[in-house]
Amino acid sequence: MRAALRRAIPSMFHRRLLLLLVVMVCASGVLASQLFRLTVLEGESLRAEAERVLVSRKLIPTVRGTIYDRKGRVLAIDEPCYDIAIDYDVITGEWAYAAARNLAYHDNKSSWGEMSWEQREALIETYIPPFQAKLDALWDTMVSIGDIDAEELGRRRRTIVQRVQTIRSDVWERAAERRSQELGEPVELSRVAQPIAEERESHTILSAVPDRVAYAFRTLSSELPGVHVIQAKTRRYPVDDVTVTLDRSTLPSPIAVQSTQDVTVDRVCGHMLGSMREVWAEDVERRPFRHNGGVDLGGYLPGDHTGLAGIEQAEEDILRGTRGQQVTRRDTGDVQRVDAQRGHDVHLTIDVNLQARVRAIMDPDFGLMQVQGWHSNHRMAPGTPLYGAAVVMEVATGEIVAMVSTPMPPKREPGEPYPDLSTHPDKPLINRAISAVYPPGSTVKPIVYCIAAKTHAISINEQIDCRGHLLPNRDNLYRCWIYKSYGEVHGPLDPVGAIARSCNIYFFTCGKRIGAEALVANYRLWGLGDPPGLGLRGEVDGLLPSLTSPNPEGRGLTVPNSILMGIGQGPIAVSPLQVATAHVALARGGHFISPLLIRERAATQVQRDLGISRPVIDLALEGMRDVVEARYGSANHLTIGGQHEPILNTPDLILRAKTGTAQAPTQYEMVRDGHDNLVRTDHVLRDGDHSWFVCHVQRKGEESAAYVIVVVVEYGGSGGRVSGPVANQIIHALKAEGYL
Amino acid sequence: MKLLRTLRPILEPNLGHITALASLALVVIGVLAIDVATDGGTAVGKQLMFVPLGFGLLVLIALPHHRRICDMATPLMIVTLIMLVIVLIPFMPQFLVPMRNGARRWFNLGIVLFQPSELAKIVFVLALARYLRYRENYRTVRGLVQPLLLAFLPMALILVEPDLGTAMIFLPVLFAMLLAAGAKIRHLAMIITLGLVLCPAMYPLLKPHQKARVNDVIARMLGDNRHEQGISFQGKTATTLVGAGGPVGRSPEHAANLVRFNRLPEAHNDMIFAVICTRWGMLGGLIVIGLYMVLMATGLAVAALNKDPFARLVVVGVVTIIFTQVVINVGMNLGILPITGMTLPLMSYGGSSLLANFAMIGLIVNAGAHRPVGLARPSFEFATSAA
């Protein structure tokens, strides 16, 4: 080969030139192939990338829909406001160093290149004081004009820095993870550590400031570093801090006075409405603003807000609306504009005034929701606050007029950390009306009678003899409450008597005869153990055995299951809303209607006839009426100091009721051990049974009840002593608001 | 008539004319691209002003016989070295030796800033060609020491300025000229291997910004794009714009807008190749690379046809300078080499660099026009022994 080349090109110089030429051609070939890769193979994507800068996009904010109550009162509304935001580097104070460095460089440009790093730092140091003074002036101005405590201001700054640092480490970790998946090798955090958007942005320090404060900052903004007055929107909940005047004369005599009391309640619809929070990465991922190179105007950008719990979260997609945008081609000047679309409004069936009254009634300060002498609850100290839930439903429509859960969690202040309430013993975050489940206890007895009659387990007017216990030979199993407490028996009872006296033996027998499968199937028809369908996140189905799959132990339903479920115990636990829904169906004459909270969802309401004959309904309702009116009825009277006084004291109404007792586990104080696990201590926080009270309220002269009230008081003790007076006050509240 | 007679030697058709034509074509494309890059700025006018000046310089250098140039090589080298030392002397008054971007590379000549290192490249070629022309001892390892020293002296001075880009050109030029002169490939390969092995050891000696740029190009090749707004910005924007040109480019306004709104730094200067690709696409880029190939191939052909050892080596040296600059500049525009302050010969904006490039083309045309009289001793033809 070499010899052949030498023969062809005898001159060594020429051969060497040829070698040089070959090197040059090869190098040009490499350049040309890279050129081909960039222009042809990657041309389209690089072109799109290059052209992106030709378009400037200005987003037009939208307005979130308003939430109204049943009478058109505003519950939540977007209002324009001014926020005072500060650049992140000013918040951290790094701004002073950066500004000093710029100025130092500008003044010493010529010698900068010759200085060592230490010399530069020393020089910069001398430039810092005036900038630091500007920063100090800024924070002083914030305190004096912005009506904020210096300590609070410092805390907010720290919170922002902490939040940004958390986001940053999160972003970096995810970027490192992505990169290491791409590369197939572990990637150090420092390789992906670039500043995140939050570090270049300004952050709101004072939100929704009064106009005069905004104006003052705007005039000062040229002197203060990094201050921005932002036109923002704030979500306002106008029915906050409502003062309700309650009549104390109708209370049980130990706490009754002939006067009124003003009770102030905050966030009247708190649990129900929810609130707003800044979006998390998950929200942005669910519906990103930018996806596949395009833009979804309804999508989320970091810094957007989204609903947190309640209606705000449930109806997020309806309330949110879509942004508008103005796209300007920077090269041609063409402008394309898409207007913003306001979010849709949401109307609730709630009456906020009634809601406020029920909230006030259930405020422990009012007296009913704290341990009182007539409760006969000796396990908890008098005055211990009691918590629970109440639901008021309209019988004709299934609409929820009021729905309250106590206690209410503390208010969420913008920019402040929220306490971790997830392990709080009182569980304030839970909306007990829809999210907590309790065994319904005796409240289901009228319904069990209806089911037994419908399934022909008993005849309509069948008498059953109460001998104190269900099984003749076992006096320690399946006992009637009267036998357990007093060693007495009810003797033969018809359905009305059985309901009025809440006889366990009658309904043990019903449950046993109906059979567990049929009982569960019928409970579901009545809405017990089925999704209520309000649309709120957190509403529970209730716990009822599945008919299609075996229980966790792999066993099917047993006879003892059916016996216990006959009195609302055993494998059954439902929410207060579900009990109210079932009793609405009873008050409607056996016609089920699913509950409604959001009017916009009325089309999804379910109605069905439960197939109960009228005489059966009438007997069940008559039994409930005796619960109120007969001396032996559990909703008839309180015994205070040996004297009887009526639980329900609104004589111009036809009232039917049913009390119930749900066994509750003793609540012990929990503490965190060294490994951050929760451990039980011996200290008893709460003890006793949960107390149910169901009441059908009927105006005189009308055919059926207008409202169903359900009250549950946790650890309130058995029967109607605790929850009954609460229901009584709710009836008074319905009257005060003109519903009766 | 007298003028015609004076110009006669260079008017007779020879391969150097093709080199000159290719150069002029590159200059024209360069001026058009500068217009795109500056979007109607004054740069085009200034550049156009230097084109006739440069062409005049070309003719001026092409005219005298290269023997005269050979005679001037040593004094020129001494003057250049002195100038390189002067710019480095500390406490030189700023009006004479201004400091720019932390570097001292320029002489302030009142109207223009003169960069001695630009001159040093050419003068080094002349000096080395003169040194090697009648020798043979560089075919031994020992004989390679003097040529190496001749290169290292100006290189070291330029490195201190600092101007890594220009300094780096000396090595390929040195090796190409030694190769052409017939040095043993074995020896050259040995030295280059040694140099490459020592290269990583040189890394700690780089300035921080140079290290950062080297790291950046390696990082970007590995798919790390976190510095797109920082150190990578220039390189990343250039490759994006190259890609945006597609196969055949964009309309003048569109290309100008893309360059402007992507804020390509040094668009009319170091990054002019990216602008060419935005405007005329892959086709334009290939034409430019092709024209450089024509320039270099005809240059080497001129060297092949001339028998004078000095002329031969000068042309090889000049062609290598241009080749090296093109590869480094286009390479950094295409994202495969680190960003260094390296202009694209004949195309980048800048009067003094245009003049220097025209001077080099002038040397090629000179070699093409002036053949040695009579029988010349065939130079650099060594018997290739079995060793």
mmCIF file with all atom_site columns, N, CA, C and O in Angstrom, chain A residues 32-48:
data_model
loop_
_atom_site.group_PDB
_atom_site.id
_atom_site.type_symbol
_atom_site.label_atom_id
_atom_site.label_alt_id
_atom_site.label_comp_id
_atom_site.label_asym_id
_atom_site.label_entity_id
_atom_site.label_seq_id
_atom_site.pdbx_PDB_ins_code
_atom_site.Cartn_x
_atom_site.Cartn_y
_atom_site.Cartn_z
_atom_site.occupancy
_atom_site.B_iso_or_equiv
_atom_site.pdbx_formal_charge
_atom_site.auth_seq_id
_atom_site.auth_comp_id
_atom_site.auth_asym_id
_atom_site.auth_atom_id
_atom_site.pdbx_PDB_model_num
ATOM 1  N N  . ALA A 1 32 ? -19.580 18.854 8.975  1.00 0.00 ? 32 ALA A N  1
ATOM 2  C CA . ALA A 1 32 ? -20.762 18.765 8.117  1.00 0.00 ? 32 ALA A CA 1
ATOM 3  C C  . ALA A 1 32 ? -21.783 17.802 8.716  1.00 0.00 ? 32 ALA A C  1
ATOM 4  O O  . ALA A 1 32 ? -22.990 18.056 8.667  1.00 0.00 ? 32 ALA A O  1
ATOM 5  N N  . SER A 1 33 ? -21.303 16.699 9.316  1.00 0.00 ? 33 SER A N  1
ATOM 6  C CA . SER A 1 33 ? -22.269 15.746 9.858  1.00 0.00 ? 33 SER A CA 1
ATOM 7  C C  . SER A 1 33 ? -22.977 16.339 11.082 1.00 0.00 ? 33 SER A C  1
ATOM 8  O O  . SER A 1 33 ? -24.176 16.126 11.281 1.00 0.00 ? 33 SER A O  1
ATOM 9  N N  . GLN A 1 34 ? -22.226 17.108 11.904 1.00 0.00 ? 34 GLN A N  1
ATOM 10 C CA . GLN A 1 34 ? -22.869 17.761 13.049 1.00 0.00 ? 34 GLN A CA 1
ATOM 11 C C  . GLN A 1 34 ? -23.880 18.801 12.550 1.00 0.00 ? 34 GLN A C  1
ATOM 12 O O  . GLN A 1 34 ? -24.961 18.954 13.123 1.00 0.00 ? 34 GLN A O  1
ATOM 13 N N  . LEU A 1 35 ? -23.522 19.489 11.464 1.00 0.00 ? 35 LEU A N  1
ATOM 14 C CA . LEU A 1 35 ? -24.430 20.469 10.868 1.00 0.00 ? 35 LEU A CA 1
ATOM 15 C C  . LEU A 1 35 ? -25.712 19.781 10.407 1.00 0.00 ? 35 LEU A C  1
ATOM 16 O O  . LEU A 1 35 ? -26.827 20.257 10.639 1.00 0.00 ? 35 LEU A O  1
ATOM 17 N N  . PHE A 1 36 ? -25.545 18.600 9.816  1.00 0.00 ? 36 PHE A N  1
ATOM 18 C CA . PHE A 1 36 ? -26.696 17.834 9.336  1.00 0.00 ? 36 PHE A CA 1
ATOM 19 C C  . PHE A 1 36 ? -27.573 17.416 10.515 1.00 0.00 ? 36 PHE A C  1
ATOM 20 O O  . PHE A 1 36 ? -28.797 17.537 10.474 1.00 0.00 ? 36 PHE A O  1
ATOM 21 N N  . ARG A 1 37 ? -26.901 16.988 11.607 1.00 0.00 ? 37 ARG A N  1
ATOM 22 C CA . ARG A 1 37 ? -27.665 16.554 12.775 1.00 0.00 ? 37 ARG A CA 1
ATOM 23 C C  . ARG A 1 37 ? -28.521 17.699 13.324 1.00 0.00 ? 37 ARG A C  1
ATOM 24 O O  . ARG A 1 37 ? -29.705 17.543 13.596 1.00 0.00 ? 37 ARG A O  1
ATOM 25 N N  . LEU A 1 38 ? -27.893 18.862 13.461 1.00 0.00 ? 38 LEU A N  1
ATOM 26 C CA . LEU A 1 38 ? -28.614 19.998 14.056 1.00 0.00 ? 38 LEU A CA 1
ATOM 27 C C  . LEU A 1 38 ? -29.732 20.497 13.155 1.00 0.00 ? 38 LEU A C  1
ATOM 28 O O  . LEU A 1 38 ? -30.835 20.781 13.613 1.00 0.00 ? 38 LEU A O  1
ATOM 29 N N  . THR A 1 39 ? -29.451 20.629 11.856 1.00 0.00 ? 39 THR A N  1
ATOM 30 C CA . THR A 1 39 ? -30.423 21.290 10.976 1.00 0.00 ? 39 THR A CA 1
ATOM 31 C C  . THR A 1 39 ? -31.511 20.348 10.509 1.00 0.00 ? 39 THR A C  1
ATOM 32 O O  . THR A 1 39 ? -32.660 20.750 10.353 1.00 0.00 ? 39 THR A O  1
ATOM 33 N N  . VAL A 1 40 ? -31.156 19.096 10.250 1.00 0.00 ? 40 VAL A N  1
ATOM 34 C CA . VAL A 1 40 ? -32.156 18.200 9.671  1.00 0.00 ? 40 VAL A CA 1
ATOM 35 C C  . VAL A 1 40 ? -32.757 17.296 10.748 1.00 0.00 ? 40 VAL A C  1
ATOM 36 O O  . VAL A 1 40 ? -33.969 17.270 10.929 1.00 0.00 ? 40 VAL A O  1
ATOM 37 N N  . LEU A 1 41 ? -31.909 16.618 11.500 1.00 0.00 ? 41 LEU A N  1
ATOM 38 C CA . LEU A 1 41 ? -32.461 15.664 12.471 1.00 0.00 ? 41 LEU A CA 1
ATOM 39 C C  . LEU A 1 41 ? -33.146 16.380 13.626 1.00 0.00 ? 41 LEU A C  1
ATOM 40 O O  . LEU A 1 41 ? -34.239 16.013 14.035 1.00 0.00 ? 41 LEU A O  1
ATOM 41 N N  . GLU A 1 42 ? -32.507 17.416 14.166 1.00 0.00 ? 42 GLU A N  1
ATOM 42 C CA . GLU A 1 42 ? -33.098 18.130 15.298 1.00 0.00 ? 42 GLU A CA 1
ATOM 43 C C  . GLU A 1 42 ? -33.693 19.462 14.872 1.00 0.00 ? 42 GLU A C  1
ATOM 44 O O  . GLU A 1 42 ? -34.111 20.256 15.700 1.00 0.00 ? 42 GLU A O  1
ATOM 45 N N  . GLY A 1 43 ? -33.718 19.707 13.568 1.00 0.00 ? 43 GLY A N  1
ATOM 46 C CA . GLY A 1 43 ? -34.118 21.025 13.065 1.00 0.00 ? 43 GLY A CA 1
ATOM 47 C C  . GLY A 1 43 ? -35.462 21.484 13.573 1.00 0.00 ? 43 GLY A C  1
ATOM 48 O O  . GLY A 1 43 ? -35.612 22.611 14.036 1.00 0.00 ? 43 GLY A O  1
ATOM 49 N N  . GLU A 1 44 ? -36.463 20.557 13.528 1.00 0.00 ? 44 GLU A N  1
ATOM 50 C CA . GLU A 1 44 ? -37.819 20.986 13.880 1.00 0.00 ? 44 GLU A CA 1
ATOM 51 C C  . GLU A 1 44 ? -37.909 21.424 15.338 1.00 0.00 ? 44 GLU A C  1
ATOM 52 O O  . GLU A 1 44 ? -38.479 22.472 15.652 1.00 0.00 ? 44 GLU A O  1
ATOM 53 N N  . SER A 1 45 ? -37.349 20.612 16.226 1.00 0.00 ? 45 SER A N  1
ATOM 54 C CA . SER A 1 45 ? -37.474 20.958 17.644 1.00 0.00 ? 45 SER A CA 1
ATOM 55 C C  . SER A 1 45 ? -36.641 22.193 17.975 1.00 0.00 ? 45 SER A C  1
ATOM 56 O O  . SER A 1 45 ? -37.064 23.052 18.749 1.00 0.00 ? 45 SER A O  1
ATOM 57 N N  . LEU A 1 46 ? -35.469 22.314 17.375 1.00 0.00 ? 46 LEU A N  1
ATOM 58 C CA . LEU A 1 46 ? -34.647 23.490 17.649 1.00 0.00 ? 46 LEU A CA 1
ATOM 59 C C  . LEU A 1 46 ? -35.307 24.745 17.078 1.00 0.00 ? 46 LEU A C  1
ATOM 60 O O  . LEU A 1 46 ? -35.231 25.822 17.663 1.00 0.00 ? 46 LEU A O  1
ATOM 61 N N  . ARG A 1 47 ? -35.974 24.575 15.949 1.00 0.00 ? 47 ARG A N  1
ATOM 62 C CA . ARG A 1 47 ? -36.664 25.724 15.369 1.00 0.00 ? 47 ARG A CA 1
ATOM 63 C C  . ARG A 1 47 ? -37.790 26.189 16.291 1.00 0.00 ? 47 ARG A C  1
ATOM 64 O O  . ARG A 1 47 ? -37.950 27.381 16.564 1.00 0.00 ? 47 ARG A O  1
ATOM 65 N N  . ALA A 1 48 ? -38.537 25.203 16.794 1.00 0.00 ? 48 ALA A N  1
ATOM 66 C CA . ALA A 1 48 ? -39.615 25.562 17.724 1.00 0.00 ? 48 ALA A CA 1
ATOM 67 C C  . ALA A 1 48 ? -39.043 26.276 18.943 1.00 0.00 ? 48 ALA A C  1
ATOM 68 O O  . ALA A 1 48 ? -39.605 27.263 19.434 1.00 0.00 ? 48 ALA A O  1
#
